CSV table of C-alpha atoms in Angstrom, one decimal:
chain,number,residue,atom,x,y,z
S,1,MET,CA,2.5,-6.2,3.1
S,2,ILE,CA,1.3,-3.9,-0.5
S,3,THR,CA,4.3,-2.9,-2.6
S,4,LEU,CA,4.3,0.5,-4.7
S,5,LYS,CA,6.7,0.5,-7.7
S,6,ASN,CA,6.7,3.5,-9.5
S,7,ILE,CA,3.0,4.4,-9.7
S,8,SER,CA,2.6,7.3,-12.0
S,9,PHE,CA,-1.6,8.6,-13.1
S,10,LYS,CA,-1.7,11.6,-16.1
S,11,VAL,CA,-4.4,13.5,-16.8
S,12,GLY,CA,-4.0,15.3,-20.3
S,13,LYS,CA,-0.6,16.8,-19.8
S,14,SER,CA,-0.8,16.5,-16.3
S,15,ASN,CA,1.2,14.3,-13.8
S,16,ILE,CA,-1.2,13.2,-10.8
S,17,LEU,CA,0.9,10.8,-9.6
S,18,ALA,CA,4.6,11.0,-10.4
S,19,GLY,CA,7.1,7.9,-9.4
S,20,ILE,CA,5.3,7.0,-6.4
S,21,HIS,CA,7.7,4.1,-5.1
S,22,MET,CA,5.9,2.6,-1.3
S,23,GLU,CA,5.5,-0.4,1.2
S,24,LEU,CA,2.6,-0.5,3.5
S,25,LYS,CA,3.0,-3.1,5.7
S,26,LYS,CA,0.6,-5.5,7.9
S,27,GLY,CA,-0.4,-4.2,11.4
S,28,LYS,CA,0.2,-0.8,10.6
S,29,VAL,CA,-1.5,2.7,10.3
S,30,TYR,CA,-0.3,4.8,8.2
S,31,GLY,CA,-1.0,8.8,7.7
S,32,LEU,CA,-1.0,10.0,3.9
S,33,LEU,CA,-0.3,13.9,4.3
S,34,GLY,CA,-0.6,16.7,2.1
S,35,PRO,CA,-2.6,19.8,1.0
S,36,ASN,CA,-6.2,19.3,-2.4
S,37,GLY,CA,-4.8,18.2,-5.1
S,38,ALA,CA,-1.1,16.6,-3.8
S,39,GLY,CA,-2.0,13.4,-4.9
S,40,LYS,CA,-3.8,11.3,-1.7
S,41,THR,CA,-7.7,10.5,-3.6
S,42,THR,CA,-6.1,9.4,-6.8
S,43,LEU,CA,-3.3,7.1,-4.6
S,44,PHE,CA,-6.3,5.2,-3.0
S,45,LYS,CA,-8.3,4.4,-6.5
S,46,VAL,CA,-4.8,3.1,-7.5
S,47,LEU,CA,-5.1,0.9,-4.7
S,48,LEU,CA,-8.6,0.3,-5.2
S,49,ASN,CA,-7.4,-0.8,-8.9
S,50,THR,CA,-10.4,2.1,-10.1
S,51,ILE,CA,-7.8,4.0,-12.3
S,52,GLU,CA,-5.3,3.1,-15.0
S,53,TYR,CA,-2.0,4.0,-13.8
S,54,LYS,CA,1.2,2.9,-15.0
S,55,GLY,CA,3.9,1.3,-12.3
S,56,GLU,CA,3.5,-2.2,-10.1
S,57,VAL,CA,0.9,-2.6,-7.2
S,58,SER,CA,1.9,-5.6,-5.4
S,59,LYS,CA,0.6,-7.9,-2.7
S,60,GLU,CA,1.4,-10.5,-0.4
S,61,ASP,CA,-2.1,-12.3,-1.1
S,62,ASN,CA,-3.8,-11.1,-4.9
S,63,HIS,CA,-7.3,-11.5,-3.3
S,64,VAL,CA,-6.5,-8.8,0.0
S,65,PRO,CA,-10.2,-7.4,0.9
S,66,ILE,CA,-10.1,-3.4,1.0
S,67,GLY,CA,-12.3,-1.7,2.2
S,68,LYS,CA,-13.0,2.1,2.0
S,69,LEU,CA,-14.5,5.3,3.5
S,70,ILE,CA,-13.8,8.0,1.0
S,71,GLU,CA,-15.5,11.6,0.8
S,72,TYR,CA,-19.4,11.8,1.4
S,73,PRO,CA,-20.6,8.3,3.2
S,74,ALA,CA,-23.4,8.1,1.6
S,75,SER,CA,-26.4,5.9,1.9
S,76,TYR,CA,-30.1,5.8,1.0
S,77,PRO,CA,-31.7,8.8,3.4
S,78,ASN,CA,-35.0,6.1,3.6
S,79,LEU,CA,-33.4,2.9,4.9
S,80,THR,CA,-32.0,2.0,8.2
S,81,CYS,CA,-28.8,1.8,9.3
S,82,ALA,CA,-28.6,-2.2,9.1
S,83,GLU,CA,-30.6,-1.9,5.8
S,84,ASN,CA,-27.8,0.1,4.1
S,85,LEU,CA,-25.4,-2.6,5.0
S,86,LYS,CA,-27.4,-5.3,4.3
S,87,LEU,CA,-27.9,-3.4,0.5
S,88,HIS,CA,-24.0,-2.6,0.8
S,89,ALA,CA,-23.0,-6.4,1.0
S,90,SER,CA,-25.4,-7.8,-1.5
S,91,TYR,CA,-23.5,-4.7,-3.9
S,92,ALA,CA,-20.5,-6.0,-3.4
S,93,ASP,CA,-21.3,-9.8,-3.6
S,94,ILE,CA,-20.2,-9.9,-0.1
S,95,ALA,CA,-21.9,-12.7,2.9
S,96,TYR,CA,-23.9,-11.4,5.7
S,97,SER,CA,-26.5,-12.0,8.1
S,98,ASP,CA,-28.3,-10.2,11.1
S,99,SER,CA,-25.4,-11.1,13.5
S,100,ILE,CA,-22.7,-9.5,10.8
S,101,VAL,CA,-24.3,-6.5,11.0
S,102,ASN,CA,-25.3,-6.4,14.4
S,103,HIS,CA,-21.8,-7.2,15.3
S,104,LEU,CA,-20.3,-4.5,12.6
S,105,LEU,CA,-22.9,-1.8,14.5
S,106,SER,CA,-21.5,-2.2,17.7
S,107,VAL,CA,-17.8,-2.3,16.4
S,108,VAL,CA,-18.9,1.0,15.4
S,109,GLY,CA,-20.7,2.4,18.5
S,110,LEU,CA,-24.5,2.2,16.5
S,111,PRO,CA,-25.7,-1.2,18.4
S,112,ASP,CA,-28.9,1.1,19.0
S,113,ALA,CA,-29.0,2.9,15.6
S,114,LYS,CA,-30.2,-0.6,14.2
S,115,HIS,CA,-33.4,0.8,13.2
S,116,LYS,CA,-32.9,4.1,12.7
S,117,LYS,CA,-33.2,5.6,9.3
S,118,PHE,CA,-30.2,7.3,7.4
S,119,ARG,CA,-31.6,10.9,7.1
S,120,ALA,CA,-32.1,11.0,11.3
S,121,LEU,CA,-28.7,10.1,11.8
S,122,SER,CA,-25.8,13.0,13.2
S,123,MET,CA,-23.2,13.4,10.7
S,124,GLY,CA,-21.0,11.8,13.6
S,125,MET,CA,-23.1,8.8,13.5
S,126,LYS,CA,-23.2,8.8,9.3
S,127,GLN,CA,-19.7,8.3,9.2
S,128,ARG,CA,-19.2,5.9,11.8
S,129,LEU,CA,-22.3,4.0,9.9
S,130,GLY,CA,-19.4,4.6,6.2
S,131,VAL,CA,-17.0,2.6,8.5
S,132,ALA,CA,-19.6,-0.5,9.1
S,133,LYS,CA,-20.0,0.1,5.3
S,134,ALA,CA,-16.5,-0.3,5.0
S,135,LEU,CA,-15.6,-2.7,7.4
S,136,MET,CA,-17.7,-5.3,5.6
S,137,GLY,CA,-16.1,-8.6,4.3
S,138,ASN,CA,-13.5,-7.7,7.2
S,139,PRO,CA,-10.4,-6.2,4.8
S,140,LYS,CA,-7.7,-6.5,5.4
S,141,LEU,CA,-6.5,-2.8,3.5
S,142,LEU,CA,-8.7,-0.2,5.0
S,143,LEU,CA,-8.8,3.2,3.0
S,144,LEU,CA,-9.7,6.2,5.3
S,145,ASP,CA,-10.1,9.5,3.0
S,146,GLU,CA,-11.5,12.8,5.6
S,147,PRO,CA,-12.5,10.5,8.6
S,148,THR,CA,-13.4,13.1,10.6
S,149,ASN,CA,-14.2,15.7,7.7
S,150,GLY,CA,-17.4,18.0,9.0
S,151,LEU,CA,-17.4,16.3,12.4
S,152,ASP,CA,-17.5,18.3,15.8
S,153,PRO,CA,-14.8,17.9,18.5
S,154,MET,CA,-16.5,15.4,19.8
S,155,GLY,CA,-17.0,12.9,16.9
S,156,ILE,CA,-13.1,14.0,16.1
S,157,LYS,CA,-12.4,11.9,19.2
S,158,ASP,CA,-15.5,9.5,19.0
S,159,MET,CA,-13.7,8.6,14.9
S,160,ARG,CA,-10.2,8.8,17.0
S,161,ASN,CA,-10.9,5.8,20.1
S,162,LEU,CA,-12.9,3.6,17.1
S,163,ILE,CA,-9.7,3.9,15.0
S,164,ASP,CA,-7.7,3.0,17.7
S,165,GLN,CA,-9.5,0.8,20.1
S,166,ASN,CA,-11.6,-1.0,17.1
S,167,LEU,CA,-9.6,-0.8,13.6
S,168,LYS,CA,-6.4,-1.4,14.5
S,169,SER,CA,-5.3,-5.3,14.1
S,170,LYS,CA,-2.1,-6.6,13.3
S,171,GLN,CA,-3.8,-8.4,9.9
S,172,ARG,CA,-5.1,-4.7,8.8
S,173,THR,CA,-3.0,-2.0,7.0
S,174,ILE,CA,-4.7,1.0,8.1
S,175,VAL,CA,-4.3,3.9,5.6
S,176,ILE,CA,-5.6,7.7,6.9
S,177,SER,CA,-5.9,10.9,5.0
S,178,SER,CA,-6.5,13.9,6.3
S,179,HIS,CA,-6.2,17.6,6.9
S,180,ASN,CA,-5.9,17.2,10.6
S,181,LEU,CA,-2.6,16.7,11.6
S,182,ASN,CA,-2.8,16.7,15.1
S,183,GLU,CA,-6.0,13.9,15.0
S,184,VAL,CA,-4.0,11.7,12.6
S,185,SER,CA,-1.0,11.7,15.1
S,186,LEU,CA,-2.8,10.6,17.8
S,187,VAL,CA,-3.3,7.3,16.2
S,188,THR,CA,-0.9,7.2,13.1
S,189,ASP,CA,2.6,4.9,13.8
S,190,THR,CA,3.9,6.1,10.0
S,191,PHE,CA,3.3,9.2,7.7
S,192,LEU,CA,3.4,9.4,4.7
S,193,PHE,CA,3.9,13.5,3.0
S,194,MET,CA,2.6,13.8,-0.6
S,195,ARG,CA,3.1,17.2,-2.8
S,196,ASP,CA,2.5,17.2,-6.1
S,197,GLY,CA,1.8,13.8,-6.8
S,198,LYS,CA,5.1,12.8,-5.4
S,199,LYS,CA,6.0,10.9,-2.0
S,200,ILE,CA,8.4,13.2,-0.8
S,201,LEU,CA,9.4,12.0,3.2
S,202,GLU,CA,8.1,9.0,5.3
S,203,MET,CA,8.5,9.1,8.3
S,204,ASP,CA,8.0,7.3,12.0
S,205,ASN,CA,5.1,9.5,14.2
S,206,SER,CA,7.3,9.1,17.3
S,207,GLU,CA,7.9,11.9,18.3
S,208,ASP,CA,6.3,15.5,18.7
S,209,ILE,CA,9.2,17.9,18.3
S,210,TYR,CA,11.6,17.9,15.3
S,211,LEU,CA,14.6,19.0,14.9
S,212,PHE,CA,15.3,20.3,11.5
S,213,GLY,CA,19.0,21.9,10.5
S,214,ASN,CA,21.2,22.0,6.8
S,215,VAL,CA,23.8,19.8,7.1
S,216,GLN,CA,27.2,20.6,6.4
S,217,GLN,CA,29.3,17.6,6.7
S,218,MET,CA,28.1,13.7,7.0
S,219,PRO,CA,29.2,12.1,10.1
S,220,ASP,CA,31.1,9.3,7.7
S,221,ASN,CA,29.7,6.4,9.8
S,222,LEU,CA,26.7,4.5,7.3
S,223,ASN,CA,25.2,3.3,10.6
S,224,VAL,CA,24.6,6.5,11.5
S,225,LYS,CA,24.0,8.3,8.8
S,226,LYS,CA,21.4,5.3,8.2
S,227,ASP,CA,19.1,6.9,11.3
S,228,ILE,CA,19.1,9.9,9.8
S,229,THR,CA,16.7,11.3,7.6
S,230,LEU,CA,18.4,13.7,4.7
S,231,LEU,CA,16.1,15.7,2.7
S,232,LYS,CA,17.7,17.7,-0.2
S,233,ASP,CA,16.4,20.9,-2.4
S,234,ASN,CA,16.3,21.6,-6.0
S,235,LYS,CA,19.6,23.9,-4.8
S,236,LYS,CA,21.3,20.4,-3.5
S,237,GLU,CA,21.5,21.6,0.0
S,238,THR,CA,21.3,18.8,2.2
S,239,TYR,CA,19.1,19.1,5.4
S,240,PHE,CA,18.2,16.3,8.0
S,241,ILE,CA,15.3,15.8,10.5
S,242,LEU,CA,15.9,14.4,14.1
S,243,SER,CA,14.5,13.8,17.2
S,244,GLU,CA,15.7,16.1,20.0
S,245,SER,CA,17.9,13.1,22.2
S,246,HIS,CA,19.6,11.7,18.4
S,247,PHE,CA,21.0,15.4,17.4
S,248,ASN,CA,22.4,15.7,21.1
S,249,LYS,CA,24.6,12.6,21.0
S,250,LEU,CA,25.2,13.6,16.7
S,251,LYS,CA,26.6,16.7,18.5
S,252,ALA,CA,29.7,15.1,20.2
S,253,MET,CA,30.8,13.6,17.0
S,254,ASN,CA,33.1,16.2,15.4
S,255,ASP,CA,32.0,15.4,11.7
S,256,PHE,CA,28.8,16.5,12.4
S,257,VAL,CA,28.8,19.7,10.7
S,258,TYR,CA,24.9,22.0,10.6
S,259,ARG,CA,24.0,24.9,10.8
S,260,ASP,CA,20.1,27.1,11.2
S,261,VAL,CA,18.4,24.1,13.2
S,262,GLU,CA,15.3,24.7,13.8
S,263,LYS,CA,12.5,22.8,16.6
S,264,LEU,CA,9.7,21.9,14.8
S,265,THR,CA,6.0,20.9,15.7
S,266,LEU,CA,4.4,18.0,13.0
S,267,GLU,CA,2.5,21.5,11.8
S,268,ASN,CA,5.2,23.3,11.5
S,269,LEU,CA,7.4,20.4,9.7
S,270,TYR,CA,3.8,19.8,7.6
S,271,ILE,CA,4.1,23.6,6.6
S,272,LYS,CA,8.0,23.8,5.7
S,273,LEU,CA,7.5,20.9,3.7
S,274,MET,CA,4.6,21.9,1.5
S,275,SER,CA,5.8,25.1,1.3
S,276,SER,CA,8.9,24.2,-0.8
S,277,ASP,CA,11.0,21.6,-3.0
S,278,LEU,CA,12.6,19.5,-0.1
S,279,MET,CA,12.4,15.8,-0.6
S,280,GLU,CA,13.6,13.1,1.1
S,281,MET,CA,17.1,11.6,-0.1
S,282,LYS,CA,17.0,8.0,-0.6
S,283,SER,CA,21.0,7.8,-1.4
S,284,TYR,CA,23.8,8.6,0.8
S,285,VAL,CA,26.2,8.4,-2.4
């Protein structure tokens, strides 16, 4: 597990990250969602320890190997796939051999491209080679920043299958930052929504449709409250997000009073969160 406590980062007087609290569990795939400027790439830089931030990052193992695919997967255009992987390993001081390189190229679906030069690869193949570089050293934390960026529909599908079938592991944590909500929802266990440098909502990916509404009165039952995702806005209004089945159970309780209920897709929920000041409540007091 990796725990982030009160992570903040400023550039001048601008808060790029502000008070981030987060737990990243082993074996989970997290979808990091938010608009440009929300702080997603900066959060990756915190995890990579490449910027001077305030707060605390603690890990079960202080030497957790981290793999990354951030922004465009740059490689040397006149070198082959194998040569690029070997050069990357030597720069990063990672052990490698021909058998390791062959295995990684097979994992990412490039076994026949070993001797192809980088410049001759399609965009999808370049992205997959970038993933192969990120996998060198068998990382326990894998950070993928817009892994489907610039890919056509077939390339996007290939990347999704690669993540789902080859990258997921009980011993590995994966964090995917993407604007492609539908694709992320197909491989993600948990959504992490960010806005203006803050984590505004953490939610399990278990539904296709979410019920969102205004809370007028909550049931006086702590166990019930724990199962409801609550948010507040700056006017101190309280809102809920629930699955349809859970909402139907709560409707039967006389002390659960609500109004203005909407059925939202993930896309519509994202738009509502990013166009408002809603933030998840961490206390029911």
